[in-house]
Amino acid sequence: MTVSIGRYAVIGNPVTHSKSPIIHTLFAASTQQQLRYMTLEVEQSQFESAVTNFFNKGGQGLSVTAPFKQNAWKLAKIKTEQAQQAGAVNTLWLSEEGDLKGDNTDGLGLIRDLQDNNNLLLSNLNVLILGAGGAARGIIAPLLHAQPAEIVIANRTTSRAKSLIDLFLNNYCQVHTTKLSACSFNMLKGPFDLIINATSASLQGKELAIPACIINTATVGYDMMYGAKETVFNQWARNAGAKVCLDGLGMLVEQAAEQFLIWRGIQPETGEVLQTVRKMLSQT
């Protein structure tokens, strides 16, 4: 009897650094699932054709990373509520009718990592999100659901941050008491309880032009990027006096677990996988 092996991939640019193939392979081993997971790096102009080609050739699911999450949102014919709220998609698969479906598991992954893995209670915190792109879009609604006191979105250009605030003020259907506001990096005033770096600056090895006054000794810094070494943002936050600095590897594992559930119908355990991948990173 021939066992059908599911084909999956992460699509982005750059993407060769991604640990998603390792994570999903570990999930498959722990749940006795048969799958093959690869990386797919494409240029901006090739995204739509690459997605179409992947599924036409029998692919069953795509993880979408920077800079294509908003492209994926536009491409998906059917969107989950999370994807609709985020205006960005990080998970693609086909319906039984062959229609492209899109979800966003980033926010859920972030919340699980902060609350379950790091025991950080988000209610009543003052939260700062740095960046107003697809990564930021994916985490705002789940953060609102956790009921922090305030969410400030800061971006190099204030207009983009304000547009994102307006999107959620106009479209977020659940009642929330969180204060939402936007500003530019150079207008930031603090301190904040939690600062989330949703920019790609650390991936590019760049330090953000943000003032140290946004941090005090109680601040938690969280970089959605990760690497073998401490990220540039977390180095900056630690030097500025942050209480603790966390990277996005836990978020990556947690959001991947939700993708695995969507694609395979099984919720994998994440604890041992996170430890394994963290150890692998430290050895590179």
PDB file of C-alpha atoms in Angstrom:
ATOM      1  CA  MET A   1       0.000   0.000   0.000  1.00  0.00           C
ATOM      2  CA  THR A   2       1.380   3.420  -1.021  1.00  0.00           C
ATOM      3  CA  VAL A   3       1.216   6.099   1.680  1.00  0.00           C
ATOM      4  CA  SER A   4       0.358   9.570   0.385  1.00  0.00           C
ATOM      5  CA  ILE A   5       2.938  12.104   1.556  1.00  0.00           C
ATOM      6  CA  GLY A   6       1.588  15.642   2.000  1.00  0.00           C
ATOM      7  CA  ARG A   7       3.566  18.468   0.400  1.00  0.00           C
ATOM      8  CA  TYR A   8       3.935  21.779   2.229  1.00  0.00           C
ATOM      9  CA  ALA A   9       6.240  24.801   2.042  1.00  0.00           C
ATOM     10  CA  VAL A  10       7.019  28.230   3.436  1.00  0.00           C
ATOM     11  CA  ILE A  11       7.046  30.968   0.795  1.00  0.00           C
ATOM     12  CA  GLY A  12       8.840  34.281   1.288  1.00  0.00           C
ATOM     13  CA  ASN A  13      11.911  36.366   0.464  1.00  0.00           C
ATOM     14  CA  PRO A  14      14.309  35.801   2.099  1.00  0.00           C
ATOM     15  CA  VAL A  15      13.280  32.392   3.398  1.00  0.00           C
ATOM     16  CA  THR A  16      16.336  30.118   3.485  1.00  0.00           C
ATOM     17  CA  HIS A  17      16.851  31.021   7.167  1.00  0.00           C
ATOM     18  CA  SER A  18      13.390  29.739   8.130  1.00  0.00           C
ATOM     19  CA  LYS A  19      13.077  27.029  10.752  1.00  0.00           C
ATOM     20  CA  SER A  20       9.533  26.186   9.634  1.00  0.00           C
ATOM     21  CA  PRO A  21      10.640  23.039   7.746  1.00  0.00           C
ATOM     22  CA  ILE A  22      12.289  21.696  10.901  1.00  0.00           C
ATOM     23  CA  ILE A  23       9.302  22.592  13.074  1.00  0.00           C
ATOM     24  CA  HIS A  24       6.702  20.946  10.831  1.00  0.00           C
ATOM     25  CA  THR A  25       8.905  17.880  10.337  1.00  0.00           C
ATOM     26  CA  LEU A  26       9.141  17.514  14.124  1.00  0.00           C
ATOM     27  CA  PHE A  27       5.369  17.959  14.434  1.00  0.00           C
ATOM     28  CA  ALA A  28       4.874  15.232  11.813  1.00  0.00           C
ATOM     29  CA  ALA A  29       7.193  12.834  13.637  1.00  0.00           C
ATOM     30  CA  SER A  30       5.460  13.397  16.975  1.00  0.00           C
ATOM     31  CA  THR A  31       1.986  12.842  15.485  1.00  0.00           C
ATOM     32  CA  GLN A  32       2.870  10.010  13.063  1.00  0.00           C
ATOM     33  CA  GLN A  33       2.016  12.090  10.009  1.00  0.00           C
ATOM     34  CA  GLN A  34       3.626  11.685   6.587  1.00  0.00           C
ATOM     35  CA  LEU A  35       4.652  14.996   5.004  1.00  0.00           C
ATOM     36  CA  ARG A  36       7.419  16.829   3.182  1.00  0.00           C
ATOM     37  CA  TYR A  37       7.989  20.523   3.939  1.00  0.00           C
ATOM     38  CA  MET A  38      10.320  22.777   1.923  1.00  0.00           C
ATOM     39  CA  THR A  39      11.263  26.439   1.468  1.00  0.00           C
ATOM     40  CA  LEU A  40      10.111  28.410  -1.557  1.00  0.00           C
ATOM     41  CA  GLU A  41      11.873  31.733  -2.194  1.00  0.00           C
ATOM     42  CA  VAL A  42      10.349  33.880  -4.949  1.00  0.00           C
ATOM     43  CA  GLU A  43      10.486  37.444  -6.221  1.00  0.00           C
ATOM     44  CA  GLN A  44       7.579  39.826  -5.584  1.00  0.00           C
ATOM     45  CA  SER A  45       6.356  39.553  -9.176  1.00  0.00           C
ATOM     46  CA  GLN A  46       6.366  35.739  -9.010  1.00  0.00           C
ATOM     47  CA  PHE A  47       4.284  35.269  -5.870  1.00  0.00           C
ATOM     48  CA  GLU A  48       0.870  34.603  -7.431  1.00  0.00           C
ATOM     49  CA  SER A  49       2.206  32.271 -10.126  1.00  0.00           C
ATOM     50  CA  ALA A  50       4.336  30.401  -7.561  1.00  0.00           C
ATOM     51  CA  VAL A  51       1.316  29.820  -5.297  1.00  0.00           C
ATOM     52  CA  THR A  52      -0.837  28.675  -8.215  1.00  0.00           C
ATOM     53  CA  ASN A  53       1.899  26.358  -9.477  1.00  0.00           C
ATOM     54  CA  PHE A  54       2.465  24.876  -6.005  1.00  0.00           C
ATOM     55  CA  PHE A  55      -1.160  23.871  -5.554  1.00  0.00           C
ATOM     56  CA  ASN A  56      -1.613  22.775  -9.175  1.00  0.00           C
ATOM     57  CA  LYS A  57       1.224  20.313  -8.619  1.00  0.00           C
ATOM     58  CA  GLY A  58      -0.423  18.769  -5.566  1.00  0.00           C
ATOM     59  CA  GLY A  59       0.811  20.996  -2.754  1.00  0.00           C
ATOM     60  CA  GLN A  60      -1.473  20.927   0.275  1.00  0.00           C
ATOM     61  CA  GLY A  61      -0.473  23.958   2.316  1.00  0.00           C
ATOM     62  CA  LEU A  62       1.702  27.060   2.306  1.00  0.00           C
ATOM     63  CA  SER A  63       3.081  29.086   5.178  1.00  0.00           C
ATOM     64  CA  VAL A  64       3.463  32.704   4.037  1.00  0.00           C
ATOM     65  CA  THR A  65       6.160  34.938   5.470  1.00  0.00           C
ATOM     66  CA  ALA A  66       7.507  38.416   4.697  1.00  0.00           C
ATOM     67  CA  PRO A  67       6.959  40.221   2.426  1.00  0.00           C
ATOM     68  CA  PHE A  68       3.948  38.346   1.038  1.00  0.00           C
ATOM     69  CA  LYS A  69       1.282  38.249   3.780  1.00  0.00           C
ATOM     70  CA  GLN A  70      -0.838  41.003   2.261  1.00  0.00           C
ATOM     71  CA  ASN A  71      -0.361  39.515  -1.212  1.00  0.00           C
ATOM     72  CA  ALA A  72      -1.680  36.228   0.170  1.00  0.00           C
ATOM     73  CA  TRP A  73      -4.677  38.022   1.667  1.00  0.00           C
ATOM     74  CA  LYS A  74      -5.583  39.430  -1.736  1.00  0.00           C
ATOM     75  CA  LEU A  75      -5.100  36.053  -3.395  1.00  0.00           C
ATOM     76  CA  ALA A  76      -7.201  33.969  -0.964  1.00  0.00           C
ATOM     77  CA  LYS A  77     -10.780  33.537  -2.174  1.00  0.00           C
ATOM     78  CA  ILE A  78     -12.057  32.418   1.232  1.00  0.00           C
ATOM     79  CA  LYS A  79     -10.725  34.092   4.392  1.00  0.00           C
ATOM     80  CA  THR A  80     -11.216  33.192   8.042  1.00  0.00           C
ATOM     81  CA  GLU A  81     -12.370  35.815  10.534  1.00  0.00           C
ATOM     82  CA  GLN A  82      -8.791  36.172  11.797  1.00  0.00           C
ATOM     83  CA  ALA A  83      -7.556  36.812   8.274  1.00  0.00           C
ATOM     84  CA  GLN A  84     -10.338  39.298   7.577  1.00  0.00           C
ATOM     85  CA  GLN A  85      -9.491  41.261  10.711  1.00  0.00           C
ATOM     86  CA  ALA A  86      -5.754  41.210  10.040  1.00  0.00           C
ATOM     87  CA  GLY A  87      -5.858  42.091   6.353  1.00  0.00           C
ATOM     88  CA  ALA A  88      -2.945  39.647   6.064  1.00  0.00           C
ATOM     89  CA  VAL A  89      -2.648  35.895   5.539  1.00  0.00           C
ATOM     90  CA  ASN A  90       0.131  33.558   6.680  1.00  0.00           C
ATOM     91  CA  THR A  91      -1.579  30.226   5.934  1.00  0.00           C
ATOM     92  CA  LEU A  92      -2.929  28.986   2.593  1.00  0.00           C
ATOM     93  CA  TRP A  93      -4.670  25.762   1.599  1.00  0.00           C
ATOM     94  CA  LEU A  94      -7.383  24.565  -0.777  1.00  0.00           C
ATOM     95  CA  SER A  95     -11.017  23.901   0.073  1.00  0.00           C
ATOM     96  CA  GLU A  96     -12.687  20.661  -1.047  1.00  0.00           C
ATOM     97  CA  GLU A  97     -14.043  22.649  -3.990  1.00  0.00           C
ATOM     98  CA  GLY A  98     -10.532  23.773  -4.944  1.00  0.00           C
ATOM     99  CA  ASP A  99     -10.850  27.379  -3.745  1.00  0.00           C
ATOM    100  CA  LEU A 100      -7.833  29.006  -2.100  1.00  0.00           C
ATOM    101  CA  LYS A 101      -8.414  29.567   1.625  1.00  0.00           C
ATOM    102  CA  GLY A 102      -6.461  31.912   3.876  1.00  0.00           C
ATOM    103  CA  ASP A 103      -5.983  32.234   7.631  1.00  0.00           C
ATOM    104  CA  ASN A 104      -3.699  34.188   9.933  1.00  0.00           C
ATOM    105  CA  THR A 105      -2.259  32.250  12.866  1.00  0.00           C
ATOM    106  CA  ASP A 106       0.396  34.814  13.833  1.00  0.00           C
ATOM    107  CA  GLY A 107      -1.635  36.546  16.525  1.00  0.00           C
ATOM    108  CA  LEU A 108      -2.672  33.328  18.191  1.00  0.00           C
ATOM    109  CA  GLY A 109       0.946  32.174  18.115  1.00  0.00           C
ATOM    110  CA  LEU A 110       2.103  35.399  19.763  1.00  0.00           C
ATOM    111  CA  ILE A 111      -0.526  35.271  22.515  1.00  0.00           C
ATOM    112  CA  ARG A 112       0.244  31.617  23.301  1.00  0.00           C
ATOM    113  CA  ASP A 113       3.963  32.319  23.471  1.00  0.00           C
ATOM    114  CA  LEU A 114       3.548  35.344  25.735  1.00  0.00           C
ATOM    115  CA  GLN A 115       0.910  33.876  28.049  1.00  0.00           C
ATOM    116  CA  ASP A 116       1.523  30.115  28.018  1.00  0.00           C
ATOM    117  CA  ASN A 117       5.268  29.879  27.422  1.00  0.00           C
ATOM    118  CA  ASN A 118       6.358  33.035  29.272  1.00  0.00           C
ATOM    119  CA  ASN A 119       3.548  33.543  31.824  1.00  0.00           C
ATOM    120  CA  LEU A 120       2.929  37.162  30.837  1.00  0.00           C
ATOM    121  CA  LEU A 121      -0.588  38.348  31.680  1.00  0.00           C
ATOM    122  CA  LEU A 122      -1.535  40.862  29.000  1.00  0.00           C
ATOM    123  CA  SER A 123      -4.625  42.423  30.557  1.00  0.00           C
ATOM    124  CA  ASN A 124      -4.165  46.070  31.593  1.00  0.00           C
ATOM    125  CA  LEU A 125      -0.662  46.355  30.100  1.00  0.00           C
ATOM    126  CA  ASN A 126       0.516  49.297  28.037  1.00  0.00           C
ATOM    127  CA  VAL A 127       1.663  47.759  24.751  1.00  0.00           C
ATOM    128  CA  LEU A 128       3.740  49.286  21.977  1.00  0.00           C
ATOM    129  CA  ILE A 129       3.863  47.716  18.511  1.00  0.00           C
ATOM    130  CA  LEU A 130       6.749  48.854  16.314  1.00  0.00           C
ATOM    131  CA  GLY A 131       5.832  48.693  12.621  1.00  0.00           C
ATOM    132  CA  ALA A 132       2.549  48.791  10.725  1.00  0.00           C
ATOM    133  CA  GLY A 133       3.017  46.127   8.049  1.00  0.00           C
ATOM    134  CA  GLY A 134       1.635  42.624   7.634  1.00  0.00           C
ATOM    135  CA  ALA A 135       3.285  41.299  10.800  1.00  0.00           C
ATOM    136  CA  ALA A 136       1.631  44.004  12.921  1.00  0.00           C
ATOM    137  CA  ARG A 137      -1.745  43.482  11.241  1.00  0.00           C
ATOM    138  CA  GLY A 138      -1.761  39.832  12.248  1.00  0.00           C
ATOM    139  CA  ILE A 139      -1.397  40.426  15.987  1.00  0.00           C
ATOM    140  CA  ILE A 140      -3.672  43.383  16.767  1.00  0.00           C
ATOM    141  CA  ALA A 141      -7.033  41.588  17.014  1.00  0.00           C
ATOM    142  CA  PRO A 142      -5.714  38.796  19.292  1.00  0.00           C
ATOM    143  CA  LEU A 143      -4.015  41.436  21.446  1.00  0.00           C
ATOM    144  CA  LEU A 144      -7.288  43.365  21.723  1.00  0.00           C
ATOM    145  CA  HIS A 145      -8.995  40.170  22.818  1.00  0.00           C
ATOM    146  CA  ALA A 146      -6.439  39.895  25.665  1.00  0.00           C
ATOM    147  CA  GLN A 147      -7.605  43.361  26.863  1.00  0.00           C
ATOM    148  CA  PRO A 148      -4.442  45.392  27.444  1.00  0.00           C
ATOM    149  CA  ALA A 149      -5.016  48.919  28.729  1.00  0.00           C
ATOM    150  CA  GLU A 150      -3.417  50.540  25.682  1.00  0.00           C
ATOM    151  CA  ILE A 151      -1.947  49.652  22.292  1.00  0.00           C
ATOM    152  CA  VAL A 152       0.220  52.214  20.528  1.00  0.00           C
ATOM    153  CA  ILE A 153       1.297  51.494  16.965  1.00  0.00           C
ATOM    154  CA  ALA A 154       4.437  53.346  15.917  1.00  0.00           C
ATOM    155  CA  ASN A 155       5.857  53.475  12.416  1.00  0.00           C
ATOM    156  CA  ARG A 156       8.404  55.518  10.485  1.00  0.00           C
ATOM    157  CA  THR A 157       5.449  57.198   8.771  1.00  0.00           C
ATOM    158  CA  THR A 158       2.586  58.124  11.086  1.00  0.00           C
ATOM    159  CA  SER A 159       0.001  57.874   8.295  1.00  0.00           C
ATOM    160  CA  ARG A 160       0.481  54.138   7.857  1.00  0.00           C
ATOM    161  CA  ALA A 161       0.150  53.525  11.585  1.00  0.00           C
ATOM    162  CA  LYS A 162      -3.001  55.679  11.724  1.00  0.00           C
ATOM    163  CA  SER A 163      -4.486  53.772   8.796  1.00  0.00           C
ATOM    164  CA  LEU A 164      -3.997  50.536  10.697  1.00  0.00           C
ATOM    165  CA  ILE A 165      -5.634  51.984  13.805  1.00  0.00           C
ATOM    166  CA  ASP A 166      -8.597  53.194  11.720  1.00  0.00           C
ATOM    167  CA  LEU A 167      -8.960  49.727  10.193  1.00  0.00           C
ATOM    168  CA  PHE A 168      -9.418  48.118  13.582  1.00  0.00           C
ATOM    169  CA  LEU A 169     -11.536  50.903  15.049  1.00  0.00           C
ATOM    170  CA  ASN A 170     -13.929  50.597  12.107  1.00  0.00           C
ATOM    171  CA  ASN A 171     -13.923  46.842  11.569  1.00  0.00           C
ATOM    172  CA  TYR A 172     -13.154  45.103  14.854  1.00  0.00           C
ATOM    173  CA  CYS A 173     -16.539  43.718  15.834  1.00  0.00           C
ATOM    174  CA  GLN A 174     -15.879  42.664  19.441  1.00  0.00           C
ATOM    175  CA  VAL A 175     -16.297  45.200  22.224  1.00  0.00           C
ATOM    176  CA  HIS A 176     -12.981  46.186  23.769  1.00  0.00           C
ATOM    177  CA  THR A 177     -11.847  48.831  26.235  1.00  0.00           C
ATOM    178  CA  THR A 178      -8.259  49.099  24.973  1.00  0.00           C
ATOM    179  CA  LYS A 179      -7.095  52.568  24.000  1.00  0.00           C
ATOM    180  CA  LEU A 180      -5.687  52.587  20.451  1.00  0.00           C
ATOM    181  CA  SER A 181      -3.368  55.282  19.112  1.00  0.00           C
ATOM    182  CA  ALA A 182      -0.659  55.822  16.487  1.00  0.00           C
ATOM    183  CA  CYS A 183       2.504  57.878  16.144  1.00  0.00           C
ATOM    184  CA  SER A 184       5.851  58.038  14.385  1.00  0.00           C
ATOM    185  CA  PHE A 185       9.012  56.576  15.908  1.00  0.00           C
ATOM    186  CA  ASN A 186      10.414  59.994  16.796  1.00  0.00           C
ATOM    187  CA  MET A 187       7.225  61.001  18.629  1.00  0.00           C
ATOM    188  CA  LEU A 188       7.284  58.031  21.009  1.00  0.00           C
ATOM    189  CA  LYS A 189       6.977  58.630  24.729  1.00  0.00           C
ATOM    190  CA  GLY A 190       7.050  55.915  27.356  1.00  0.00           C
ATOM    191  CA  PRO A 191       7.689  53.795  29.145  1.00  0.00           C
ATOM    192  CA  PHE A 192       5.687  50.708  28.033  1.00  0.00           C
ATOM    193  CA  ASP A 193       5.083  47.401  29.781  1.00  0.00           C
ATOM    194  CA  LEU A 194       5.474  45.388  26.567  1.00  0.00           C
ATOM    195  CA  ILE A 195       7.204  46.432  23.340  1.00  0.00           C
ATOM    196  CA  ILE A 196       6.721  44.202  20.298  1.00  0.00           C
ATOM    197  CA  ASN A 197       9.036  44.677  17.346  1.00  0.00           C
ATOM    198  CA  ALA A 198       6.916  43.821  14.288  1.00  0.00           C
ATOM    199  CA  THR A 199       9.400  45.316  11.808  1.00  0.00           C
ATOM    200  CA  SER A 200      11.941  43.323   9.789  1.00  0.00           C
ATOM    201  CA  ALA A 201      14.827  45.480  11.030  1.00  0.00           C
ATOM    202  CA  SER A 202      16.442  42.676  13.037  1.00  0.00           C
ATOM    203  CA  LEU A 203      16.294  40.374  10.026  1.00  0.00           C
ATOM    204  CA  GLN A 204      18.280  43.012   8.153  1.00  0.00           C
ATOM    205  CA  GLY A 205      20.662  43.585  11.082  1.00  0.00           C
ATOM    206  CA  LYS A 206      19.483  47.176  11.533  1.00  0.00           C
ATOM    207  CA  GLU A 207      18.730  49.120  14.714  1.00  0.00           C
ATOM    208  CA  LEU A 208      15.508  51.128  14.818  1.00  0.00           C
ATOM    209  CA  ALA A 209      15.612  54.891  15.405  1.00  0.00           C
ATOM    210  CA  ILE A 210      13.550  54.816  18.599  1.00  0.00           C
ATOM    211  CA  PRO A 211      14.138  56.595  21.926  1.00  0.00           C
ATOM    212  CA  ALA A 212      15.350  54.709  24.995  1.00  0.00           C
ATOM    213  CA  CYS A 213      12.705  56.474  27.132  1.00  0.00           C
ATOM    214  CA  ILE A 214      10.119  53.891  26.003  1.00  0.00           C
ATOM    215  CA  ILE A 215      11.843  51.306  28.223  1.00  0.00           C
ATOM    216  CA  ASN A 216      12.191  50.997  31.988  1.00  0.00           C
ATOM    217  CA  THR A 217      13.219  48.180  34.324  1.00  0.00           C
ATOM    218  CA  ALA A 218       9.756  46.579  34.135  1.00  0.00           C
ATOM    219  CA  THR A 219       9.554  46.508  30.321  1.00  0.00           C
ATOM    220  CA  VAL A 220       9.342  43.245  28.382  1.00  0.00           C
ATOM    221  CA  GLY A 221      10.892  43.466  24.910  1.00  0.00           C
ATOM    222  CA  TYR A 222       9.610  41.032  22.291  1.00  0.00           C
ATOM    223  CA  ASP A 223      11.136  40.728  18.829  1.00  0.00           C
ATOM    224  CA  MET A 224       8.991  38.789  16.354  1.00  0.00           C
ATOM    225  CA  MET A 225      12.255  37.920  14.569  1.00  0.00           C
ATOM    226  CA  TYR A 226      14.661  35.277  15.879  1.00  0.00           C
ATOM    227  CA  GLY A 227      18.154  33.999  15.173  1.00  0.00           C
ATOM    228  CA  ALA A 228      21.096  32.020  16.475  1.00  0.00           C
ATOM    229  CA  LYS A 229      22.244  35.128  18.357  1.00  0.00           C
ATOM    230  CA  GLU A 230      20.297  37.770  20.229  1.00  0.00           C
ATOM    231  CA  THR A 231      18.448  39.993  17.762  1.00  0.00           C
ATOM    232  CA  VAL A 232      19.512  43.583  17.176  1.00  0.00           C
ATOM    233  CA  PHE A 233      16.285  44.870  18.741  1.00  0.00           C
ATOM    234  CA  ASN A 234      16.666  42.714  21.841  1.00  0.00           C
ATOM    235  CA  GLN A 235      20.293  43.817  22.237  1.00  0.00           C
ATOM    236  CA  TRP A 236      19.104  47.418  22.137  1.00  0.00           C
ATOM    237  CA  ALA A 237      16.255  46.767  24.587  1.00  0.00           C
ATOM    238  CA  ARG A 238      18.511  44.925  27.020  1.00  0.00           C
ATOM    239  CA  ASN A 239      21.088  47.716  26.912  1.00  0.00           C
ATOM    240  CA  ALA A 240      18.303  50.240  27.518  1.00  0.00           C
ATOM    241  CA  GLY A 241      17.367  48.413  30.731  1.00  0.00           C
ATOM    242  CA  ALA A 242      14.464  46.097  29.782  1.00  0.00           C
ATOM    243  CA  LYS A 243      13.457  43.521  32.403  1.00  0.00           C
ATOM    244  CA  VAL A 244      13.439  40.630  29.927  1.00  0.00           C
ATOM    245  CA  CYS A 245      13.902  40.247  26.158  1.00  0.00           C
ATOM    246  CA  LEU A 246      12.184  37.507  24.159  1.00  0.00           C
ATOM    247  CA  ASP A 247      12.532  36.555  20.521  1.00  0.00           C
ATOM    248  CA  GLY A 248       9.905  35.235  18.112  1.00  0.00           C
ATOM    249  CA  LEU A 249      10.915  31.561  17.985  1.00  0.00           C
ATOM    250  CA  GLY A 250       8.169  30.588  20.433  1.00  0.00           C
ATOM    251  CA  MET A 251       5.635  32.511  18.373  1.00  0.00           C
ATOM    252  CA  LEU A 252       6.869  30.736  15.227  1.00  0.00           C
ATOM    253  CA  VAL A 253       6.403  27.330  16.822  1.00  0.00           C
ATOM    254  CA  GLU A 254       2.984  28.172  18.255  1.00  0.00           C
ATOM    255  CA  GLN A 255       1.597  29.649  15.019  1.00  0.00           C
ATOM    256  CA  ALA A 256       3.010  26.645  13.125  1.00  0.00           C
ATOM    257  CA  ALA A 257       1.124  24.307  15.464  1.00  0.00           C
ATOM    258  CA  GLU A 258      -2.110  26.057  14.509  1.00  0.00           C
ATOM    259  CA  GLN A 259      -1.209  25.706  10.813  1.00  0.00           C
ATOM    260  CA  PHE A 260      -0.543  21.998  11.366  1.00  0.00           C
ATOM    261  CA  LEU A 261      -3.989  21.658  12.941  1.00  0.00           C
ATOM    262  CA  ILE A 262      -5.601  23.382   9.939  1.00  0.00           C
ATOM    263  CA  TRP A 263      -3.767  21.214   7.408  1.00  0.00           C
ATOM    264  CA  ARG A 264      -3.631  17.843   9.192  1.00  0.00           C
ATOM    265  CA  GLY A 265      -6.489  17.979  11.700  1.00  0.00           C
ATOM    266  CA  ILE A 266      -4.176  17.263  14.648  1.00  0.00           C
ATOM    267  CA  GLN A 267      -2.976  19.680  17.351  1.00  0.00           C
ATOM    268  CA  PRO A 268       0.721  18.941  18.015  1.00  0.00           C
ATOM    269  CA  GLU A 269       2.476  19.522  21.325  1.00  0.00           C
ATOM    270  CA  THR A 270       4.874  22.460  21.129  1.00  0.00           C
ATOM    271  CA  GLY A 271       7.054  22.351  24.247  1.00  0.00           C
ATOM    272  CA  GLU A 272       9.622  19.755  23.171  1.00  0.00           C
ATOM    273  CA  VAL A 273       9.696  21.094  19.612  1.00  0.00           C
ATOM    274  CA  LEU A 274      10.498  24.601  20.866  1.00  0.00           C
ATOM    275  CA  GLN A 275      13.288  23.253  23.077  1.00  0.00           C
ATOM    276  CA  THR A 276      14.721  21.196  20.207  1.00  0.00           C
ATOM    277  CA  VAL A 277      14.732  24.081  17.731  1.00  0.00           C
ATOM    278  CA  ARG A 278      16.168  26.463  20.336  1.00  0.00           C
ATOM    279  CA  LYS A 279      19.002  24.019  20.989  1.00  0.00           C
ATOM    280  CA  MET A 280      19.636  23.647  17.263  1.00  0.00           C
ATOM    281  CA  LEU A 281      19.801  27.427  16.890  1.00  0.00           C
ATOM    282  CA  SER A 282      22.313  27.739  19.717  1.00  0.00           C
ATOM    283  CA  GLN A 283      24.598  25.248  17.994  1.00  0.00           C
ATOM    284  CA  THR A 284      24.739  27.092  14.659  1.00  0.00           C
TER     285      THR A 284
END
